[in-house]
mmCIF file of C-alpha atoms and ligand atoms in Angstrom:
data_model
loop_
_atom_site.group_PDB
_atom_site.id
_atom_site.type_symbol
_atom_site.label_atom_id
_atom_site.label_comp_id
_atom_site.label_asym_id
_atom_site.label_seq_id
_atom_site.Cartn_x
_atom_site.Cartn_y
_atom_site.Cartn_z
ATOM 1 C CA MET A 4 -47.987 3.766 100.613
ATOM 2 C CA PHE A 5 -49.642 0.531 99.369
ATOM 3 C CA ASP A 6 -51.522 -0.396 102.559
ATOM 4 C CA GLY A 7 -53.957 -2.758 100.634
ATOM 5 C CA LEU A 8 -51.140 -5.242 99.337
ATOM 6 C CA LYS A 9 -49.290 -4.955 102.766
ATOM 7 C CA ASP A 10 -52.632 -5.418 104.835
ATOM 8 C CA LYS A 11 -52.941 -8.640 102.554
ATOM 9 C CA LEU A 12 -49.422 -10.210 103.040
ATOM 10 C CA SER A 13 -49.861 -9.764 106.831
ATOM 11 C CA GLY A 14 -53.226 -11.881 106.016
ATOM 12 C CA PHE A 15 -50.673 -14.927 104.400
ATOM 13 C CA ARG A 16 -48.795 -15.115 107.262
ATOM 14 C CA GLU A 17 -51.970 -15.348 109.773
ATOM 15 C CA ASP A 18 -52.570 -17.720 106.970
ATOM 16 C CA VAL A 19 -49.853 -20.142 107.364
ATOM 17 C CA GLU A 20 -49.947 -19.990 111.693
ATOM 18 C CA GLU A 21 -53.734 -20.679 111.306
ATOM 19 C CA SER A 22 -52.647 -23.567 109.133
ATOM 20 C CA THR A 23 -50.138 -24.998 111.279
ATOM 21 C CA GLU A 24 -51.206 -24.100 115.060
ATOM 22 C CA GLY A 25 -51.579 -27.267 116.397
ATOM 23 C CA GLU A 26 -48.974 -29.228 114.457
ATOM 24 C CA ASP A 27 -46.090 -27.119 116.199
ATOM 25 C CA GLU A 28 -48.287 -26.217 119.101
ATOM 26 C CA ALA A 29 -49.275 -22.541 117.693
ATOM 27 C CA ALA A 30 -48.090 -19.471 117.166
ATOM 28 C CA PRO A 31 -48.350 -17.791 120.650
ATOM 29 C CA ASP A 32 -45.279 -20.372 122.056
ATOM 30 C CA ASP A 33 -43.022 -19.649 119.005
ATOM 31 C CA GLU A 34 -41.649 -16.698 120.210
ATOM 32 C CA ALA A 35 -40.491 -17.905 123.797
ATOM 33 C CA ALA A 36 -39.534 -21.328 122.223
ATOM 34 C CA ALA A 37 -36.851 -19.864 119.789
ATOM 35 C CA GLU A 38 -35.487 -17.616 122.804
ATOM 36 C CA SER A 39 -34.695 -20.439 124.955
ATOM 37 C CA ASP A 40 -34.021 -22.706 121.870
ATOM 38 C CA GLU A 41 -31.142 -20.473 121.110
ATOM 39 C CA THR A 42 -29.754 -19.733 124.851
ATOM 40 C CA ASP A 43 -30.368 -23.111 125.882
ATOM 41 C CA ALA A 44 -29.499 -25.476 122.866
ATOM 42 C CA SER A 45 -26.413 -27.189 123.855
ATOM 43 C CA THR A 46 -27.427 -28.055 127.876
ATOM 44 C CA ASP A 47 -31.001 -28.592 127.025
ATOM 45 C CA PRO A 48 -32.752 -31.812 128.030
ATOM 46 C CA VAL A 49 -35.611 -30.858 125.299
ATOM 47 C CA GLY A 50 -32.109 -30.806 122.832
ATOM 48 C CA GLU A 51 -31.087 -34.878 124.188
ATOM 49 C CA ASP A 52 -34.863 -35.875 123.984
ATOM 50 C CA SER A 53 -34.797 -34.933 120.170
ATOM 51 C CA ASP A 54 -31.820 -36.706 119.155
ATOM 52 C CA ALA A 55 -33.272 -39.450 121.243
ATOM 53 C CA ALA A 56 -36.346 -38.970 119.544
ATOM 54 C CA ALA A 57 -34.689 -39.076 116.421
ATOM 55 C CA VAL A 58 -32.884 -42.428 117.234
ATOM 56 C CA GLU A 59 -35.567 -44.059 118.290
ATOM 57 C CA THR A 60 -37.764 -43.359 115.637
ATOM 58 C CA GLY A 61 -35.178 -44.103 113.168
ATOM 59 C CA SER A 62 -36.242 -46.879 111.738
ATOM 60 C CA ASP A 63 -39.522 -44.895 110.721
ATOM 61 C CA GLU A 64 -37.396 -43.428 108.420
ATOM 62 C CA PRO A 65 -36.827 -45.314 105.311
ATOM 63 C CA THR A 66 -40.896 -46.230 105.348
ATOM 64 C CA ALA A 67 -41.047 -42.190 105.260
ATOM 65 C CA ASP A 68 -38.297 -41.418 102.580
ATOM 66 C CA GLY A 69 -39.102 -44.757 100.517
ATOM 67 C CA ASP A 70 -42.990 -44.520 100.105
ATOM 68 C CA SER A 71 -44.635 -40.753 101.496
ATOM 69 C CA SER A 72 -47.144 -40.857 99.594
ATOM 70 C CA SER A 73 -49.080 -44.101 100.702
ATOM 71 C CA ASN A 74 -48.133 -43.434 104.024
ATOM 72 C CA ASP A 75 -48.969 -39.613 104.784
ATOM 73 C CA ASP A 76 -49.635 -39.345 108.220
ATOM 74 C CA GLU A 77 -46.942 -41.191 109.921
ATOM 75 C CA PRO A 78 -43.909 -39.513 108.433
ATOM 76 C CA SER A 79 -45.196 -35.726 109.236
ATOM 77 C CA THR A 80 -46.511 -37.480 112.559
ATOM 78 C CA PHE A 81 -43.099 -38.232 113.241
ATOM 79 C CA GLN A 82 -41.476 -35.440 111.705
ATOM 80 C CA ARG A 83 -43.637 -33.290 113.957
ATOM 81 C CA ALA A 84 -42.917 -35.220 116.731
ATOM 82 C CA LYS A 85 -39.196 -34.222 116.317
ATOM 83 C CA ALA A 86 -39.338 -31.004 114.835
ATOM 84 C CA PHE A 87 -41.695 -30.143 118.276
ATOM 85 C CA ALA A 88 -38.771 -31.512 120.406
ATOM 86 C CA THR A 89 -36.308 -29.632 118.286
ATOM 87 C CA GLY A 90 -38.044 -26.312 118.243
ATOM 88 C CA ARG A 91 -38.238 -26.619 114.932
ATOM 89 C CA ILE A 92 -41.053 -25.630 112.355
ATOM 90 C CA ILE A 93 -41.875 -28.479 110.007
ATOM 91 C CA ILE A 94 -44.269 -26.926 106.956
ATOM 92 C CA GLU A 95 -45.723 -29.335 105.061
ATOM 93 C CA GLU A 96 -46.947 -28.463 101.671
ATOM 94 C CA GLU A 97 -50.635 -29.162 102.596
ATOM 95 C CA ASP A 98 -50.157 -26.808 105.430
ATOM 96 C CA LEU A 99 -49.652 -24.385 102.473
ATOM 97 C CA GLU A 100 -52.136 -24.894 100.163
ATOM 98 C CA GLU A 101 -54.801 -22.666 101.309
ATOM 99 C CA PRO A 102 -52.573 -20.039 102.547
ATOM 100 C CA LEU A 103 -50.795 -19.874 98.834
ATOM 101 C CA TRP A 104 -54.369 -19.870 97.047
ATOM 102 C CA ASN A 105 -55.040 -17.123 99.035
ATOM 103 C CA LEU A 106 -52.109 -15.215 98.721
ATOM 104 C CA GLU A 107 -52.231 -15.619 94.857
ATOM 105 C CA MET A 108 -56.027 -13.838 95.191
ATOM 106 C CA ALA A 109 -54.719 -11.109 97.230
ATOM 107 C CA LEU A 110 -51.716 -10.203 94.963
ATOM 108 C CA LEU A 111 -54.090 -10.626 92.006
ATOM 109 C CA GLU A 112 -56.345 -8.586 93.491
ATOM 110 C CA SER A 113 -53.543 -5.837 94.356
ATOM 111 C CA ASP A 114 -53.038 -5.836 91.078
ATOM 112 C CA VAL A 115 -49.947 -7.513 90.550
ATOM 113 C CA GLU A 116 -49.334 -9.133 87.133
ATOM 114 C CA MET A 117 -50.277 -12.946 86.941
ATOM 115 C CA SER A 118 -46.897 -14.095 85.780
ATOM 116 C CA VAL A 119 -45.408 -12.176 88.734
ATOM 117 C CA ALA A 120 -47.833 -13.438 91.445
ATOM 118 C CA GLU A 121 -46.733 -17.077 90.145
ATOM 119 C CA GLN A 122 -43.265 -16.341 90.496
ATOM 120 C CA ILE A 123 -43.201 -15.120 93.949
ATOM 121 C CA LEU A 124 -45.937 -17.702 94.737
ATOM 122 C CA ASP A 125 -43.403 -20.577 93.549
ATOM 123 C CA SER A 126 -40.392 -19.025 95.441
ATOM 124 C CA VAL A 127 -42.044 -18.775 98.568
ATOM 125 C CA ARG A 128 -43.561 -22.351 98.158
ATOM 126 C CA GLU A 129 -39.601 -23.531 97.521
ATOM 127 C CA SER A 130 -38.412 -21.406 100.297
ATOM 128 C CA MET A 131 -40.808 -22.444 103.159
ATOM 129 C CA LEU A 132 -40.652 -25.887 101.932
ATOM 130 C CA GLY A 133 -37.012 -26.307 101.248
ATOM 131 C CA GLU A 134 -33.659 -26.222 103.477
ATOM 132 C CA SER A 135 -33.880 -22.189 104.360
ATOM 133 C CA ARG A 136 -37.098 -23.681 107.160
ATOM 134 C CA LYS A 137 -33.721 -24.697 109.102
ATOM 135 C CA GLN A 138 -32.708 -21.251 109.843
ATOM 136 C CA VAL A 139 -35.453 -19.731 111.168
ATOM 137 C CA GLU A 140 -37.418 -20.271 114.531
ATOM 138 C CA THR A 141 -41.008 -19.111 114.459
ATOM 139 C CA THR A 142 -43.906 -19.739 111.633
ATOM 140 C CA GLY A 143 -44.280 -16.137 111.682
ATOM 141 C CA GLU A 144 -40.001 -15.607 110.961
ATOM 142 C CA LEU A 145 -40.338 -18.552 108.214
ATOM 143 C CA VAL A 146 -43.266 -16.724 106.159
ATOM 144 C CA GLU A 147 -41.480 -13.199 106.797
ATOM 145 C CA SER A 148 -38.258 -14.231 105.330
ATOM 146 C CA ALA A 149 -40.032 -16.186 102.674
ATOM 147 C CA LEU A 150 -41.789 -13.203 101.498
ATOM 148 C CA HIS A 151 -39.429 -10.987 101.849
ATOM 149 C CA ASP A 152 -37.546 -12.765 99.610
ATOM 150 C CA ALA A 153 -39.784 -13.695 97.199
ATOM 151 C CA LEU A 154 -41.030 -10.045 96.630
ATOM 152 C CA LEU A 155 -37.333 -8.476 96.830
ATOM 153 C CA ASP A 156 -36.164 -11.490 93.732
ATOM 154 C CA VAL A 157 -39.163 -9.745 91.384
ATOM 155 C CA ILE A 158 -39.296 -6.314 92.829
ATOM 156 C CA ALA A 159 -35.283 -5.797 92.233
ATOM 157 C CA VAL A 160 -35.234 -6.999 88.669
ATOM 158 C CA GLY A 161 -32.853 -5.006 86.826
ATOM 159 C CA GLN A 162 -31.478 -2.017 89.621
ATOM 160 C CA PHE A 163 -28.359 0.195 88.615
ATOM 161 C CA ASP A 164 -27.374 3.034 90.498
ATOM 162 C CA PHE A 165 -28.992 5.885 88.729
ATOM 163 C CA GLU A 166 -26.390 8.675 90.547
ATOM 164 C CA GLN A 167 -23.309 6.508 89.672
ATOM 165 C CA ARG A 168 -25.125 6.073 85.597
ATOM 166 C CA ILE A 169 -25.372 9.643 85.340
ATOM 167 C CA SER A 170 -21.756 10.686 86.831
ATOM 168 C CA GLU A 171 -20.066 8.036 85.122
ATOM 169 C CA ALA A 172 -21.694 9.128 81.819
ATOM 170 C CA ASP A 173 -20.513 11.430 79.011
ATOM 171 C CA LYS A 174 -21.959 14.589 79.136
ATOM 172 C CA PRO A 175 -24.258 15.815 78.294
ATOM 173 C CA VAL A 176 -26.407 12.704 79.229
ATOM 174 C CA THR A 177 -29.713 12.562 77.107
ATOM 175 C CA ILE A 178 -32.812 11.489 79.079
ATOM 176 C CA VAL A 179 -36.184 10.782 77.487
ATOM 177 C CA PHE A 180 -39.099 10.487 79.270
ATOM 178 C CA THR A 181 -42.321 8.371 77.525
ATOM 179 C CA GLY A 182 -45.409 6.915 78.721
ATOM 180 C CA VAL A 183 -49.453 8.290 78.353
ATOM 181 C CA ASN A 184 -51.080 11.730 79.053
ATOM 182 C CA GLY A 185 -51.489 13.147 82.058
ATOM 183 C CA VAL A 186 -49.295 10.060 84.205
ATOM 184 C CA GLY A 187 -46.940 12.778 85.334
ATOM 185 C CA LYS A 188 -44.007 13.201 82.669
ATOM 186 C CA THR A 189 -43.738 16.737 82.579
ATOM 187 C CA THR A 190 -44.096 17.244 86.260
ATOM 188 C CA SER A 191 -41.268 14.399 86.626
ATOM 189 C CA ILE A 192 -38.653 16.023 84.674
ATOM 190 C CA ALA A 193 -39.376 19.118 86.812
ATOM 191 C CA LYS A 194 -38.803 17.011 89.842
ATOM 192 C CA LEU A 195 -35.653 15.448 88.532
ATOM 193 C CA SER A 196 -34.332 18.740 87.187
ATOM 194 C CA GLU A 197 -33.984 19.711 91.046
ATOM 195 C CA TRP A 198 -33.184 16.394 92.225
ATOM 196 C CA LEU A 199 -29.966 16.571 89.916
ATOM 197 C CA ALA A 200 -29.307 20.132 90.814
ATOM 198 C CA ASP A 201 -29.124 19.150 94.473
ATOM 199 C CA ARG A 202 -26.714 16.689 93.225
ATOM 200 C CA GLY A 203 -24.532 18.978 91.117
ATOM 201 C CA TYR A 204 -25.660 18.688 87.981
ATOM 202 C CA SER A 205 -26.995 21.166 85.644
ATOM 203 C CA SER A 206 -29.999 20.294 83.199
ATOM 204 C CA VAL A 207 -31.517 22.276 80.210
ATOM 205 C CA LEU A 208 -35.374 20.994 79.873
ATOM 206 C CA ALA A 209 -36.443 20.118 75.974
ATOM 207 C CA ASN A 210 -40.142 20.082 74.815
ATOM 208 C CA GLY A 211 -40.737 16.834 72.480
ATOM 209 C CA ASP A 212 -44.447 17.248 73.474
ATOM 210 C CA THR A 213 -44.862 19.268 70.560
ATOM 211 C CA TYR A 214 -48.421 17.860 70.013
ATOM 212 C CA ARG A 215 -50.668 19.621 73.170
ATOM 213 C CA ALA A 216 -51.998 22.650 72.738
ATOM 214 C CA GLY A 217 -50.589 24.406 75.548
ATOM 215 C CA ALA A 218 -47.336 22.163 76.453
ATOM 216 C CA ASN A 219 -44.951 24.473 75.754
ATOM 217 C CA GLU A 220 -46.543 26.844 78.077
ATOM 218 C CA GLN A 221 -46.983 24.262 81.482
ATOM 219 C CA ILE A 222 -42.903 22.993 81.310
ATOM 220 C CA ARG A 223 -42.171 27.117 80.153
ATOM 221 C CA GLU A 224 -43.871 27.351 83.783
ATOM 222 C CA HIS A 225 -41.590 24.844 85.713
ATOM 223 C CA ALA A 226 -38.397 25.835 83.974
ATOM 224 C CA ASP A 227 -38.895 29.674 84.856
ATOM 225 C CA ARG A 228 -39.771 28.565 88.589
ATOM 226 C CA LEU A 229 -36.782 26.681 88.753
ATOM 227 C CA GLY A 230 -34.453 28.774 86.870
ATOM 228 C CA ARG A 231 -33.561 26.211 84.405
ATOM 229 C CA ASP A 232 -33.489 26.519 80.229
ATOM 230 C CA LEU A 233 -35.706 25.396 77.888
ATOM 231 C CA ILE A 234 -35.474 24.677 74.483
ATOM 232 C CA SER A 235 -38.741 24.400 72.448
ATOM 233 C CA HIS A 236 -40.519 24.632 68.890
ATOM 234 C CA ASP A 237 -44.029 25.520 68.168
ATOM 235 C CA GLN A 238 -46.574 23.208 68.256
ATOM 236 C CA GLY A 239 -46.324 20.466 65.390
ATOM 237 C CA GLY A 240 -42.993 20.600 64.942
ATOM 238 C CA ASP A 241 -40.423 17.709 64.974
ATOM 239 C CA PRO A 242 -40.084 16.368 68.226
ATOM 240 C CA ALA A 243 -36.622 14.525 67.949
ATOM 241 C CA ALA A 244 -35.599 17.910 66.337
ATOM 242 C CA VAL A 245 -36.449 19.334 69.941
ATOM 243 C CA ILE A 246 -34.709 17.297 71.889
ATOM 244 C CA TYR A 247 -31.419 17.025 69.350
ATOM 245 C CA ASP A 248 -31.320 20.878 69.741
ATOM 246 C CA GLY A 249 -31.388 20.472 73.547
ATOM 247 C CA VAL A 250 -28.535 18.386 72.983
ATOM 248 C CA GLU A 251 -26.689 20.937 71.165
ATOM 249 C CA TYR A 252 -27.294 23.522 73.846
ATOM 250 C CA ALA A 253 -26.026 21.454 76.228
ATOM 251 C CA GLU A 254 -23.195 20.954 74.375
ATOM 252 C CA ALA A 255 -22.754 24.052 73.433
ATOM 253 C CA ASN A 256 -23.048 25.246 77.148
ATOM 254 C CA ASP A 257 -21.311 22.682 79.217
ATOM 255 C CA ILE A 258 -24.927 21.777 80.753
ATOM 256 C CA ASP A 259 -24.885 17.873 82.143
ATOM 257 C CA VAL A 260 -27.948 16.692 81.551
ATOM 258 C CA VAL A 261 -30.996 16.861 78.474
ATOM 259 C CA LEU A 262 -34.562 15.988 80.043
ATOM 260 C CA GLY A 263 -36.093 15.432 77.104
ATOM 261 C CA ASP A 264 -40.448 15.492 77.401
ATOM 262 C CA THR A 265 -42.550 13.427 74.659
ATOM 263 C CA ALA A 266 -46.251 13.543 73.598
ATOM 264 C CA GLY A 267 -48.402 11.537 75.699
ATOM 265 C CA ARG A 268 -49.467 8.969 73.332
ATOM 266 C CA LEU A 269 -51.456 5.914 73.293
ATOM 267 C CA HIS A 270 -50.248 2.865 73.652
ATOM 268 C CA THR A 271 -52.272 1.545 70.716
ATOM 269 C CA SER A 272 -51.743 4.770 68.451
ATOM 270 C CA ASP A 273 -49.400 3.470 65.776
ATOM 271 C CA ASP A 274 -48.402 7.209 64.339
ATOM 272 C CA LEU A 275 -47.313 8.046 67.725
ATOM 273 C CA MET A 276 -45.400 5.012 68.674
ATOM 274 C CA ALA A 277 -43.323 5.586 65.328
ATOM 275 C CA GLN A 278 -42.805 9.082 65.972
ATOM 276 C CA LEU A 279 -40.803 7.538 69.403
ATOM 277 C CA GLU A 280 -39.334 5.447 67.490
ATOM 278 C CA LYS A 281 -37.657 8.110 65.502
ATOM 279 C CA ILE A 282 -36.834 10.196 68.695
ATOM 280 C CA ASP A 283 -34.799 6.984 69.554
ATOM 281 C CA ARG A 284 -33.061 6.932 66.556
ATOM 282 C CA VAL A 285 -31.999 10.469 65.885
ATOM 283 C CA VAL A 286 -31.590 11.536 69.425
ATOM 284 C CA ASP A 287 -29.808 8.197 70.225
ATOM 285 C CA PRO A 288 -30.752 9.210 74.186
ATOM 286 C CA ASP A 289 -28.167 7.584 76.615
ATOM 287 C CA MET A 290 -31.620 6.435 78.717
ATOM 288 C CA THR A 291 -34.941 6.512 78.189
ATOM 289 C CA LEU A 292 -37.425 6.520 81.020
ATOM 290 C CA PHE A 293 -41.024 5.200 81.135
ATOM 291 C CA VAL A 294 -43.576 6.863 83.606
ATOM 292 C CA ASP A 295 -46.726 5.803 84.533
ATOM 293 C CA GLU A 296 -48.696 5.851 87.769
ATOM 294 C CA ALA A 297 -48.573 3.851 90.527
ATOM 295 C CA VAL A 298 -52.323 3.881 90.250
ATOM 296 C CA ALA A 299 -52.700 2.437 87.051
ATOM 297 C CA GLY A 300 -51.952 -0.887 87.993
ATOM 298 C CA GLN A 301 -51.987 -3.619 85.668
ATOM 299 C CA ASP A 302 -52.470 -0.936 82.868
ATOM 300 C CA ALA A 303 -48.950 0.544 83.546
ATOM 301 C CA VAL A 304 -47.367 -2.742 83.943
ATOM 302 C CA ASN A 305 -48.902 -3.493 80.268
ATOM 303 C CA ARG A 306 -48.149 0.004 78.956
ATOM 304 C CA ALA A 307 -44.887 -0.312 79.920
ATOM 305 C CA LYS A 308 -44.327 -3.512 77.892
ATOM 306 C CA GLU A 309 -45.406 -1.591 74.910
ATOM 307 C CA PHE A 310 -43.937 1.476 75.563
ATOM 308 C CA ASP A 311 -40.765 -0.642 75.940
ATOM 309 C CA ASP A 312 -41.194 -2.084 72.540
ATOM 310 C CA ALA A 313 -41.242 0.975 70.579
ATOM 311 C CA ALA A 314 -38.328 2.477 72.026
ATOM 312 C CA ALA A 315 -36.474 0.354 74.393
ATOM 313 C CA ILE A 316 -36.519 1.745 78.537
ATOM 314 C CA ASP A 317 -34.094 1.478 80.948
ATOM 315 C CA GLY A 318 -36.209 2.076 83.331
ATOM 316 C CA ALA A 319 -38.859 3.449 85.246
ATOM 317 C CA ILE A 320 -40.746 6.122 87.269
ATOM 318 C CA LEU A 321 -43.768 5.381 88.957
ATOM 319 C CA THR A 322 -45.749 8.892 89.895
ATOM 320 C CA LYS A 323 -48.456 9.639 92.692
ATOM 321 C CA ALA A 324 -47.253 6.732 94.478
ATOM 322 C CA ASP A 325 -48.671 9.130 97.343
ATOM 323 C CA ALA A 326 -52.475 8.688 96.123
ATOM 324 C CA ASP A 327 -53.793 5.274 97.581
ATOM 325 C CA SER A 328 -52.741 2.738 95.063
ATOM 326 C CA SER A 329 -52.729 -1.339 95.218
ATOM 327 C CA GLY A 330 -49.310 -1.655 94.942
ATOM 328 C CA GLY A 331 -49.281 -4.204 92.099
ATOM 329 C CA ALA A 332 -47.477 -1.904 89.217
ATOM 330 C CA ALA A 333 -44.744 -1.149 91.962
ATOM 331 C CA ILE A 334 -43.935 -4.880 92.305
ATOM 332 C CA SER A 335 -44.250 -6.363 88.730
ATOM 333 C CA VAL A 336 -43.288 -3.385 86.496
ATOM 334 C CA ALA A 337 -39.327 -4.712 86.805
ATOM 335 C CA TYR A 338 -39.994 -8.023 86.425
ATOM 336 C CA VAL A 339 -42.716 -7.833 82.991
ATOM 337 C CA THR A 340 -39.859 -5.614 81.513
ATOM 338 C CA GLY A 341 -36.888 -6.318 83.203
ATOM 339 C CA LYS A 342 -36.255 -2.728 83.330
ATOM 340 C CA PRO A 343 -35.681 -1.466 87.304
ATOM 341 C CA ILE A 344 -38.021 1.370 88.835
ATOM 342 C CA LEU A 345 -35.561 4.152 89.449
ATOM 343 C CA PHE A 346 -37.377 6.667 91.039
ATOM 344 C CA LEU A 347 -41.031 7.039 92.672
ATOM 345 C CA GLY A 348 -43.083 10.322 92.322
ATOM 346 C CA THR A 349 -44.812 10.982 95.345
ATOM 347 C CA GLY A 350 -46.680 14.049 95.689
ATOM 348 C CA GLN A 351 -47.051 17.312 93.676
ATOM 349 C CA GLY A 352 -44.267 19.840 94.671
ATOM 350 C CA TYR A 353 -40.449 19.571 92.739
ATOM 351 C CA ASP A 354 -39.220 17.765 95.943
ATOM 352 C CA ASP A 355 -41.565 14.700 96.213
ATOM 353 C CA ILE A 356 -39.536 12.276 94.372
ATOM 354 C CA THR A 357 -37.398 9.457 95.827
ATOM 355 C CA LEU A 358 -34.994 7.003 94.469
ATOM 356 C CA PHE A 359 -36.720 3.649 94.308
ATOM 357 C CA ASP A 360 -35.557 1.167 96.770
ATOM 358 C CA PRO A 361 -36.354 -2.739 96.715
ATOM 359 C CA GLU A 362 -35.128 -3.150 100.085
ATOM 360 C CA ASP A 363 -37.046 -0.327 101.563
ATOM 361 C CA LEU A 364 -40.211 -1.390 99.790
ATOM 362 C CA VAL A 365 -40.121 -4.666 100.782
ATOM 363 C CA GLU A 366 -39.484 -4.063 103.998
ATOM 364 C CA SER A 367 -42.245 -1.151 104.319
ATOM 365 C CA LEU A 368 -44.452 -4.359 102.617
ATOM 366 C CA LEU A 369 -43.915 -6.572 104.942
ATOM 367 C CA ASP A 370 -43.673 -4.147 108.333
ATOM 368 C CA GLU A 371 -46.432 -5.216 111.125
ATOM 369 C CA GLU A 372 -48.045 -2.458 112.341
HETATM 370 N N1 LIG B 16 -50.242 13.146 93.919
HETATM 371 C C1 LIG B 16 -49.270 13.472 92.711
HETATM 372 N N2 LIG B 16 -49.338 14.062 91.643
HETATM 373 C C2 LIG B 16 -48.617 14.375 90.607
HETATM 374 C C3 LIG B 16 -47.485 13.437 90.657
HETATM 375 N N3 LIG B 16 -46.919 13.856 89.951
HETATM 376 C C4 LIG B 16 -47.244 14.088 88.865
HETATM 377 N N4 LIG B 16 -48.669 14.426 89.077
HETATM 378 C C5 LIG B 16 -49.904 15.334 89.037
HETATM 379 O O1 LIG B 16 -50.088 14.422 87.657
HETATM 380 C C6 LIG B 16 -50.746 15.830 86.437
HETATM 381 C C7 LIG B 16 -50.280 15.474 85.732
HETATM 382 O O2 LIG B 16 -49.235 15.444 85.433
HETATM 383 P P1 LIG B 16 -48.252 15.967 84.271
HETATM 384 O O3 LIG B 16 -46.624 15.917 84.696
HETATM 385 O O4 LIG B 16 -49.083 17.333 83.706
HETATM 386 O O5 LIG B 16 -48.412 14.779 83.267
HETATM 387 P P2 LIG B 16 -47.995 14.056 81.593
HETATM 388 O O6 LIG B 16 -49.355 14.516 80.400
HETATM 389 O O7 LIG B 16 -47.476 13.118 81.634
HETATM 390 O O8 LIG B 16 -46.996 15.117 81.412
HETATM 391 C C8 LIG B 16 -50.555 17.244 87.413
HETATM 392 O O9 LIG B 16 -51.502 17.574 88.099
HETATM 393 C C9 LIG B 16 -49.513 16.710 88.400
HETATM 394 O O10 LIG B 16 -49.198 17.692 89.668
HETATM 395 C C10 LIG B 16 -47.307 12.612 92.151
HETATM 396 O O11 LIG B 16 -46.272 12.077 91.675
HETATM 397 N N5 LIG B 16 -48.026 12.879 93.055
HETATM 398 MG MG1 LIG B 17 -46.913 16.824 79.723
#
């Protein structure tokens, strides 16, 4: 999943290792250095040397701190000597310039939204030049931890425990699904109904897609296959009324969750967006979930924003994560909307839905293989 982005992230690691090579005596030695450093730190003569080096050249420090701009070479030579002696890595801002530029290009090529890419760069730069560099031993580790934290920060925005929210909410819990046509709303409703059943929650489907011919038949097929009740009105009916009926049906029959479908609409279609606002007002759902395709990249991110404006979303489902996708939407949606990605659709079967776990995604993106 998201292999393109994964490759590009490992490109950044290589870039940084390359640009710092020869300064900290290169990546190949890093692991060995790190190991011996840990076990021998207190007794190793290298450790003493490093102190000596620091004292010896200590008199240079005021110059370095006082006027680093006019005396670029000296302090960095000093710092690198010291770093080499202590087994620490010193990364200079200039070492990062090119790798960061390449990383930005790579993120944008992977459809990561501009503001998100900038945020990632800022935090990578900050953690690689900042204090945290002292806690890691190799350049590779430094890059890894900087990228890990930077990605997690943007991906995990707004995360909450979906199952806990369902379990704690007053029943029935009403969830309305929004998004453009063909992205997988109806399929996701069927999947989620099954996901909920696996966890002991009953659900009823309500077909608020009264717009498209064949919509009733399509969702009926899912409902029949899964053995769920379906509330539907004739084509052309009021979608808010259908979902409202779904809520009443759930109340009367002790059903835990109402899953309300809506017609796919162009986010640019004012009438249809107004209809969505009406559903929001009339039904007042407990949650509105925006559905889009992982493969849609930037388009998905832009649509998420516009749907959120029409009927505030509580989270997103990214479908078709099984298809080859650049991963940009998965990185960007939460940061841009402030609402979390809650599920990934990973295929056409009813079981092909997984709770979105930001940490898992980051780890798989940084996993080397
Ligand atoms: N590969 C894959 N296909 C999906 C996924 N989710 C939905 N689809 C397919 O996308 C198509 C459109 O889905 P549908 O639920 O009708 O979209 P809607 O118009 O938003 O309701 C169908 O052929 C689905 O089988 C997914 O996670 N992976
Ligand atoms: Mg549909």
